[in-house]
C-alpha atoms as a PDB file:
ATOM      1  CA  UNK A   1      18.363  28.877 -12.732  1.00  0.00           C
ATOM      2  CA  UNK A   2      18.264  25.262 -11.411  1.00  0.00           C
ATOM      3  CA  UNK A   3      16.100  22.966 -13.345  1.00  0.00           C
ATOM      4  CA  UNK A   4      14.313  20.293 -11.509  1.00  0.00           C
ATOM      5  CA  UNK A   5      12.729  17.348 -13.203  1.00  0.00           C
ATOM      6  CA  UNK A   6       8.915  17.162 -12.626  1.00  0.00           C
ATOM      7  CA  UNK A   7       8.058  13.566 -11.426  1.00  0.00           C
ATOM      8  CA  UNK A   8       5.460  11.679 -13.423  1.00  0.00           C
ATOM      9  CA  UNK A   9       2.079  11.092 -11.577  1.00  0.00           C
ATOM     10  CA  UNK A  10       2.908   7.461 -10.911  1.00  0.00           C
ATOM     11  CA  UNK A  11       6.265   8.585  -9.294  1.00  0.00           C
ATOM     12  CA  UNK A  12       4.609  11.367  -7.386  1.00  0.00           C
ATOM     13  CA  UNK A  13       1.816   8.996  -5.874  1.00  0.00           C
ATOM     14  CA  UNK A  14       4.329   6.310  -5.141  1.00  0.00           C
ATOM     15  CA  UNK A  15       6.613   8.787  -3.346  1.00  0.00           C
ATOM     16  CA  UNK A  16       3.447   9.766  -1.315  1.00  0.00           C
ATOM     17  CA  UNK A  17       2.943   6.076  -0.398  1.00  0.00           C
ATOM     18  CA  UNK A  18       6.583   5.979   0.877  1.00  0.00           C
ATOM     19  CA  UNK A  19       5.744   8.974   3.198  1.00  0.00           C
ATOM     20  CA  UNK A  20       2.465   7.262   4.270  1.00  0.00           C
ATOM     21  CA  UNK A  21       4.574   4.120   5.162  1.00  0.00           C
ATOM     22  CA  UNK A  22       6.519   5.961   7.741  1.00  0.00           C
ATOM     23  CA  UNK A  23       3.591   5.884   9.950  1.00  0.00           C
ATOM     24  CA  UNK A  24       3.574   2.025  10.044  1.00  0.00           C
ATOM     25  CA  UNK A  25       3.794   0.223  13.239  1.00  0.00           C
ATOM     26  CA  UNK A  26       5.002  -3.008  11.814  1.00  0.00           C
ATOM     27  CA  UNK A  27       8.401  -4.253  12.783  1.00  0.00           C
ATOM     28  CA  UNK A  28       8.823  -6.433   9.657  1.00  0.00           C
ATOM     29  CA  UNK A  29       7.574  -4.216   6.933  1.00  0.00           C
ATOM     30  CA  UNK A  30       6.612  -0.527   6.408  1.00  0.00           C
ATOM     31  CA  UNK A  31       3.860  -0.329   3.907  1.00  0.00           C
ATOM     32  CA  UNK A  32       2.087   2.668   2.636  1.00  0.00           C
ATOM     33  CA  UNK A  33      -1.045   2.866   0.207  1.00  0.00           C
ATOM     34  CA  UNK A  34      -2.643   5.830  -1.606  1.00  0.00           C
ATOM     35  CA  UNK A  35      -5.823   5.443  -3.379  1.00  0.00           C
ATOM     36  CA  UNK A  36      -6.255   7.970  -6.307  1.00  0.00           C
ATOM     37  CA  UNK A  37      -8.724   8.887  -9.009  1.00  0.00           C
ATOM     38  CA  UNK A  38      -8.583  11.618 -11.455  1.00  0.00           C
ATOM     39  CA  UNK A  39      -5.335  12.916  -9.909  1.00  0.00           C
ATOM     40  CA  UNK A  40      -6.874  13.232  -6.574  1.00  0.00           C
ATOM     41  CA  UNK A  41      -6.045  11.477  -3.217  1.00  0.00           C
ATOM     42  CA  UNK A  42      -9.160   9.553  -2.081  1.00  0.00           C
ATOM     43  CA  UNK A  43      -7.504   7.906   0.987  1.00  0.00           C
ATOM     44  CA  UNK A  44      -4.316   6.537   2.435  1.00  0.00           C
ATOM     45  CA  UNK A  45      -3.397   3.641   4.653  1.00  0.00           C
ATOM     46  CA  UNK A  46      -0.401   2.215   6.385  1.00  0.00           C
ATOM     47  CA  UNK A  47       0.180  -1.214   8.000  1.00  0.00           C
ATOM     48  CA  UNK A  48      -0.462  -1.444  11.783  1.00  0.00           C
ATOM     49  CA  UNK A  49      -2.634  -2.705  14.642  1.00  0.00           C
ATOM     50  CA  UNK A  50      -6.327  -1.585  14.878  1.00  0.00           C
ATOM     51  CA  UNK A  51      -6.996   1.865  16.075  1.00  0.00           C
ATOM     52  CA  UNK A  52      -6.876   2.150  19.855  1.00  0.00           C
ATOM     53  CA  UNK A  53      -5.044  -1.018  20.627  1.00  0.00           C
ATOM     54  CA  UNK A  54      -1.413  -1.816  21.358  1.00  0.00           C
ATOM     55  CA  UNK A  55       0.865  -2.276  18.319  1.00  0.00           C
ATOM     56  CA  UNK A  56       4.026  -4.332  17.624  1.00  0.00           C
ATOM     57  CA  UNK A  57       6.153  -1.360  18.458  1.00  0.00           C
ATOM     58  CA  UNK A  58       4.717  -1.658  21.949  1.00  0.00           C
ATOM     59  CA  UNK A  59       4.282  -5.413  22.331  1.00  0.00           C
ATOM     60  CA  UNK A  60       6.823  -6.992  19.879  1.00  0.00           C
ATOM     61  CA  UNK A  61       5.926  -8.972  16.696  1.00  0.00           C
ATOM     62  CA  UNK A  62       3.760 -12.046  17.317  1.00  0.00           C
ATOM     63  CA  UNK A  63       4.826 -13.472  13.943  1.00  0.00           C
ATOM     64  CA  UNK A  64       8.506 -13.213  14.782  1.00  0.00           C
ATOM     65  CA  UNK A  65       7.750 -14.778  18.264  1.00  0.00           C
ATOM     66  CA  UNK A  66       6.171 -17.645  16.363  1.00  0.00           C
ATOM     67  CA  UNK A  67       8.654 -17.856  13.691  1.00  0.00           C
ATOM     68  CA  UNK A  68       6.096 -17.289  10.807  1.00  0.00           C
ATOM     69  CA  UNK A  69       7.620 -16.456   7.426  1.00  0.00           C
ATOM     70  CA  UNK A  70       6.339 -13.386   5.653  1.00  0.00           C
ATOM     71  CA  UNK A  71       3.488 -14.109   3.242  1.00  0.00           C
ATOM     72  CA  UNK A  72       2.069 -16.971   5.407  1.00  0.00           C
ATOM     73  CA  UNK A  73      -0.794 -17.233   7.943  1.00  0.00           C
ATOM     74  CA  UNK A  74      -1.901 -13.602   7.673  1.00  0.00           C
ATOM     75  CA  UNK A  75      -4.440 -14.106  10.257  1.00  0.00           C
ATOM     76  CA  UNK A  76      -1.758 -14.441  12.981  1.00  0.00           C
ATOM     77  CA  UNK A  77      -0.861 -10.691  13.160  1.00  0.00           C
ATOM     78  CA  UNK A  78      -1.879  -7.659  15.019  1.00  0.00           C
ATOM     79  CA  UNK A  79      -1.581  -5.598  12.058  1.00  0.00           C
ATOM     80  CA  UNK A  80      -3.954  -4.459   9.271  1.00  0.00           C
ATOM     81  CA  UNK A  81      -2.360  -4.065   5.887  1.00  0.00           C
ATOM     82  CA  UNK A  82      -1.858  -0.786   4.259  1.00  0.00           C
ATOM     83  CA  UNK A  83      -4.167  -1.693   1.386  1.00  0.00           C
ATOM     84  CA  UNK A  84      -7.036  -2.750   3.739  1.00  0.00           C
ATOM     85  CA  UNK A  85      -6.514   0.516   5.812  1.00  0.00           C
ATOM     86  CA  UNK A  86      -6.841   2.754   2.787  1.00  0.00           C
ATOM     87  CA  UNK A  87     -10.220   0.914   1.701  1.00  0.00           C
ATOM     88  CA  UNK A  88     -11.428   1.132   5.122  1.00  0.00           C
ATOM     89  CA  UNK A  89     -10.592   4.884   5.501  1.00  0.00           C
ATOM     90  CA  UNK A  90     -12.431   5.587   2.298  1.00  0.00           C
ATOM     91  CA  UNK A  91     -15.326   3.608   3.561  1.00  0.00           C
ATOM     92  CA  UNK A  92     -15.452   5.553   6.840  1.00  0.00           C
ATOM     93  CA  UNK A  93     -15.492   8.864   4.978  1.00  0.00           C
ATOM     94  CA  UNK A  94     -18.090   7.645   2.384  1.00  0.00           C
ATOM     95  CA  UNK A  95     -15.729   7.599  -0.636  1.00  0.00           C
ATOM     96  CA  UNK A  96     -16.025   5.169  -3.383  1.00  0.00           C
ATOM     97  CA  UNK A  97     -12.770   3.718  -4.849  1.00  0.00           C
ATOM     98  CA  UNK A  98     -14.446   2.443  -7.913  1.00  0.00           C
ATOM     99  CA  UNK A  99     -12.261   3.000 -10.982  1.00  0.00           C
ATOM    100  CA  UNK A 100      -9.392   4.218  -8.700  1.00  0.00           C
ATOM    101  CA  UNK A 101      -5.556   3.554  -8.855  1.00  0.00           C
ATOM    102  CA  UNK A 102      -4.071   2.080  -5.702  1.00  0.00           C
ATOM    103  CA  UNK A 103      -0.426   3.087  -5.219  1.00  0.00           C
ATOM    104  CA  UNK A 104       1.451   0.724  -2.769  1.00  0.00           C
ATOM    105  CA  UNK A 105       5.078   0.375  -1.554  1.00  0.00           C
ATOM    106  CA  UNK A 106       4.605  -3.457  -1.856  1.00  0.00           C
ATOM    107  CA  UNK A 107       2.587  -6.021  -4.018  1.00  0.00           C
ATOM    108  CA  UNK A 108      -0.556  -7.235  -2.205  1.00  0.00           C
ATOM    109  CA  UNK A 109      -1.163 -10.415  -0.404  1.00  0.00           C
ATOM    110  CA  UNK A 110      -4.162 -12.467  -1.611  1.00  0.00           C
ATOM    111  CA  UNK A 111      -6.492 -11.038   1.171  1.00  0.00           C
ATOM    112  CA  UNK A 112      -5.758  -7.445   0.100  1.00  0.00           C
ATOM    113  CA  UNK A 113      -6.116  -8.525  -3.583  1.00  0.00           C
ATOM    114  CA  UNK A 114      -9.492  -9.724  -2.804  1.00  0.00           C
ATOM    115  CA  UNK A 115     -10.572  -6.556  -1.066  1.00  0.00           C
ATOM    116  CA  UNK A 116      -9.079  -4.458  -3.989  1.00  0.00           C
ATOM    117  CA  UNK A 117     -11.063  -6.393  -6.494  1.00  0.00           C
ATOM    118  CA  UNK A 118     -14.389  -5.933  -4.449  1.00  0.00           C
ATOM    119  CA  UNK A 119     -13.729  -2.195  -3.917  1.00  0.00           C
ATOM    120  CA  UNK A 120     -13.655  -2.121  -7.832  1.00  0.00           C
ATOM    121  CA  UNK A 121     -10.105  -0.601  -7.817  1.00  0.00           C
ATOM    122  CA  UNK A 122      -9.025  -0.908 -11.491  1.00  0.00           C
ATOM    123  CA  UNK A 123      -5.208  -0.336 -11.230  1.00  0.00           C
ATOM    124  CA  UNK A 124      -2.531  -1.300  -8.880  1.00  0.00           C
ATOM    125  CA  UNK A 125       1.047   0.280  -8.931  1.00  0.00           C
ATOM    126  CA  UNK A 126       3.899  -0.582  -6.975  1.00  0.00           C
ATOM    127  CA  UNK A 127       7.717  -0.798  -6.898  1.00  0.00           C
ATOM    128  CA  UNK A 128       8.212  -3.405  -4.143  1.00  0.00           C
ATOM    129  CA  UNK A 129       7.439  -7.103  -3.775  1.00  0.00           C
ATOM    130  CA  UNK A 130       5.688  -8.863  -0.956  1.00  0.00           C
ATOM    131  CA  UNK A 131       6.136 -12.617  -0.329  1.00  0.00           C
ATOM    132  CA  UNK A 132       2.804 -13.709  -1.823  1.00  0.00           C
ATOM    133  CA  UNK A 133       2.180 -13.865  -5.608  1.00  0.00           C
ATOM    134  CA  UNK A 134      -1.282 -15.431  -5.384  1.00  0.00           C
ATOM    135  CA  UNK A 135      -2.910 -12.166  -6.322  1.00  0.00           C
ATOM    136  CA  UNK A 136      -1.557 -12.251  -9.870  1.00  0.00           C
ATOM    137  CA  UNK A 137      -4.215 -14.756 -11.344  1.00  0.00           C
ATOM    138  CA  UNK A 138      -7.035 -12.909  -9.429  1.00  0.00           C
ATOM    139  CA  UNK A 139      -5.966  -9.515 -10.760  1.00  0.00           C
ATOM    140  CA  UNK A 140      -5.909 -10.920 -14.306  1.00  0.00           C
ATOM    141  CA  UNK A 141      -9.290 -12.588 -14.004  1.00  0.00           C
ATOM    142  CA  UNK A 142     -10.921  -9.578 -12.390  1.00  0.00           C
ATOM    143  CA  UNK A 143      -9.202  -7.019 -14.891  1.00  0.00           C
ATOM    144  CA  UNK A 144      -7.234  -5.114 -12.286  1.00  0.00           C
ATOM    145  CA  UNK A 145      -4.195  -3.753 -14.012  1.00  0.00           C
ATOM    146  CA  UNK A 146      -0.940  -4.410 -12.244  1.00  0.00           C
ATOM    147  CA  UNK A 147       2.169  -2.385 -12.850  1.00  0.00           C
ATOM    148  CA  UNK A 148       5.593  -2.413 -11.410  1.00  0.00           C
ATOM    149  CA  UNK A 149       7.565   0.855 -11.477  1.00  0.00           C
ATOM    150  CA  UNK A 150      11.073   1.794 -10.518  1.00  0.00           C
ATOM    151  CA  UNK A 151      11.249   2.875  -6.745  1.00  0.00           C
ATOM    152  CA  UNK A 152      11.086   6.725  -6.591  1.00  0.00           C
ATOM    153  CA  UNK A 153      13.982   8.652  -5.226  1.00  0.00           C
ATOM    154  CA  UNK A 154      13.596   9.344  -1.396  1.00  0.00           C
ATOM    155  CA  UNK A 155      15.079  12.959  -2.014  1.00  0.00           C
ATOM    156  CA  UNK A 156      12.614  15.720  -1.936  1.00  0.00           C
ATOM    157  CA  UNK A 157      13.365  18.400  -4.538  1.00  0.00           C
ATOM    158  CA  UNK A 158      11.874  21.751  -4.915  1.00  0.00           C
ATOM    159  CA  UNK A 159      13.037  25.436  -5.451  1.00  0.00           C
ATOM    160  CA  UNK A 160      13.309  27.638  -2.365  1.00  0.00           C
END
């Protein structure tokens, strides 16, 4: 009988974040986030334009047009970050993220980090790096545990 290694919980939820990222409408980065508490998914989010408006796949990237480097001038963007969307989705459905872990394909920008702290998320797990390290000191001060893991395999393994 074929033996398949069971992924750890961190690997499992990071892999789910990768699948969530497939829905992104950003031309620069596909980012996915999954909020989890007690092994249960509370909400998900990916980066893209606000609901009901045209996105970068339709209009092109405003930041590319203006030659704005990644990690700078976040306000000049049609997109909402994956972490922000996960927090917003939880709020829309009346779900507290207090004490949760946020699994994300990239490290957070400082704006997302502030929202993570105020949402009382206690742990942030990623395998990727975003071009903004300003979150590190904020997470330390606020007591948000930050962990970088190995990127999970993109292969889906299961027994037929």
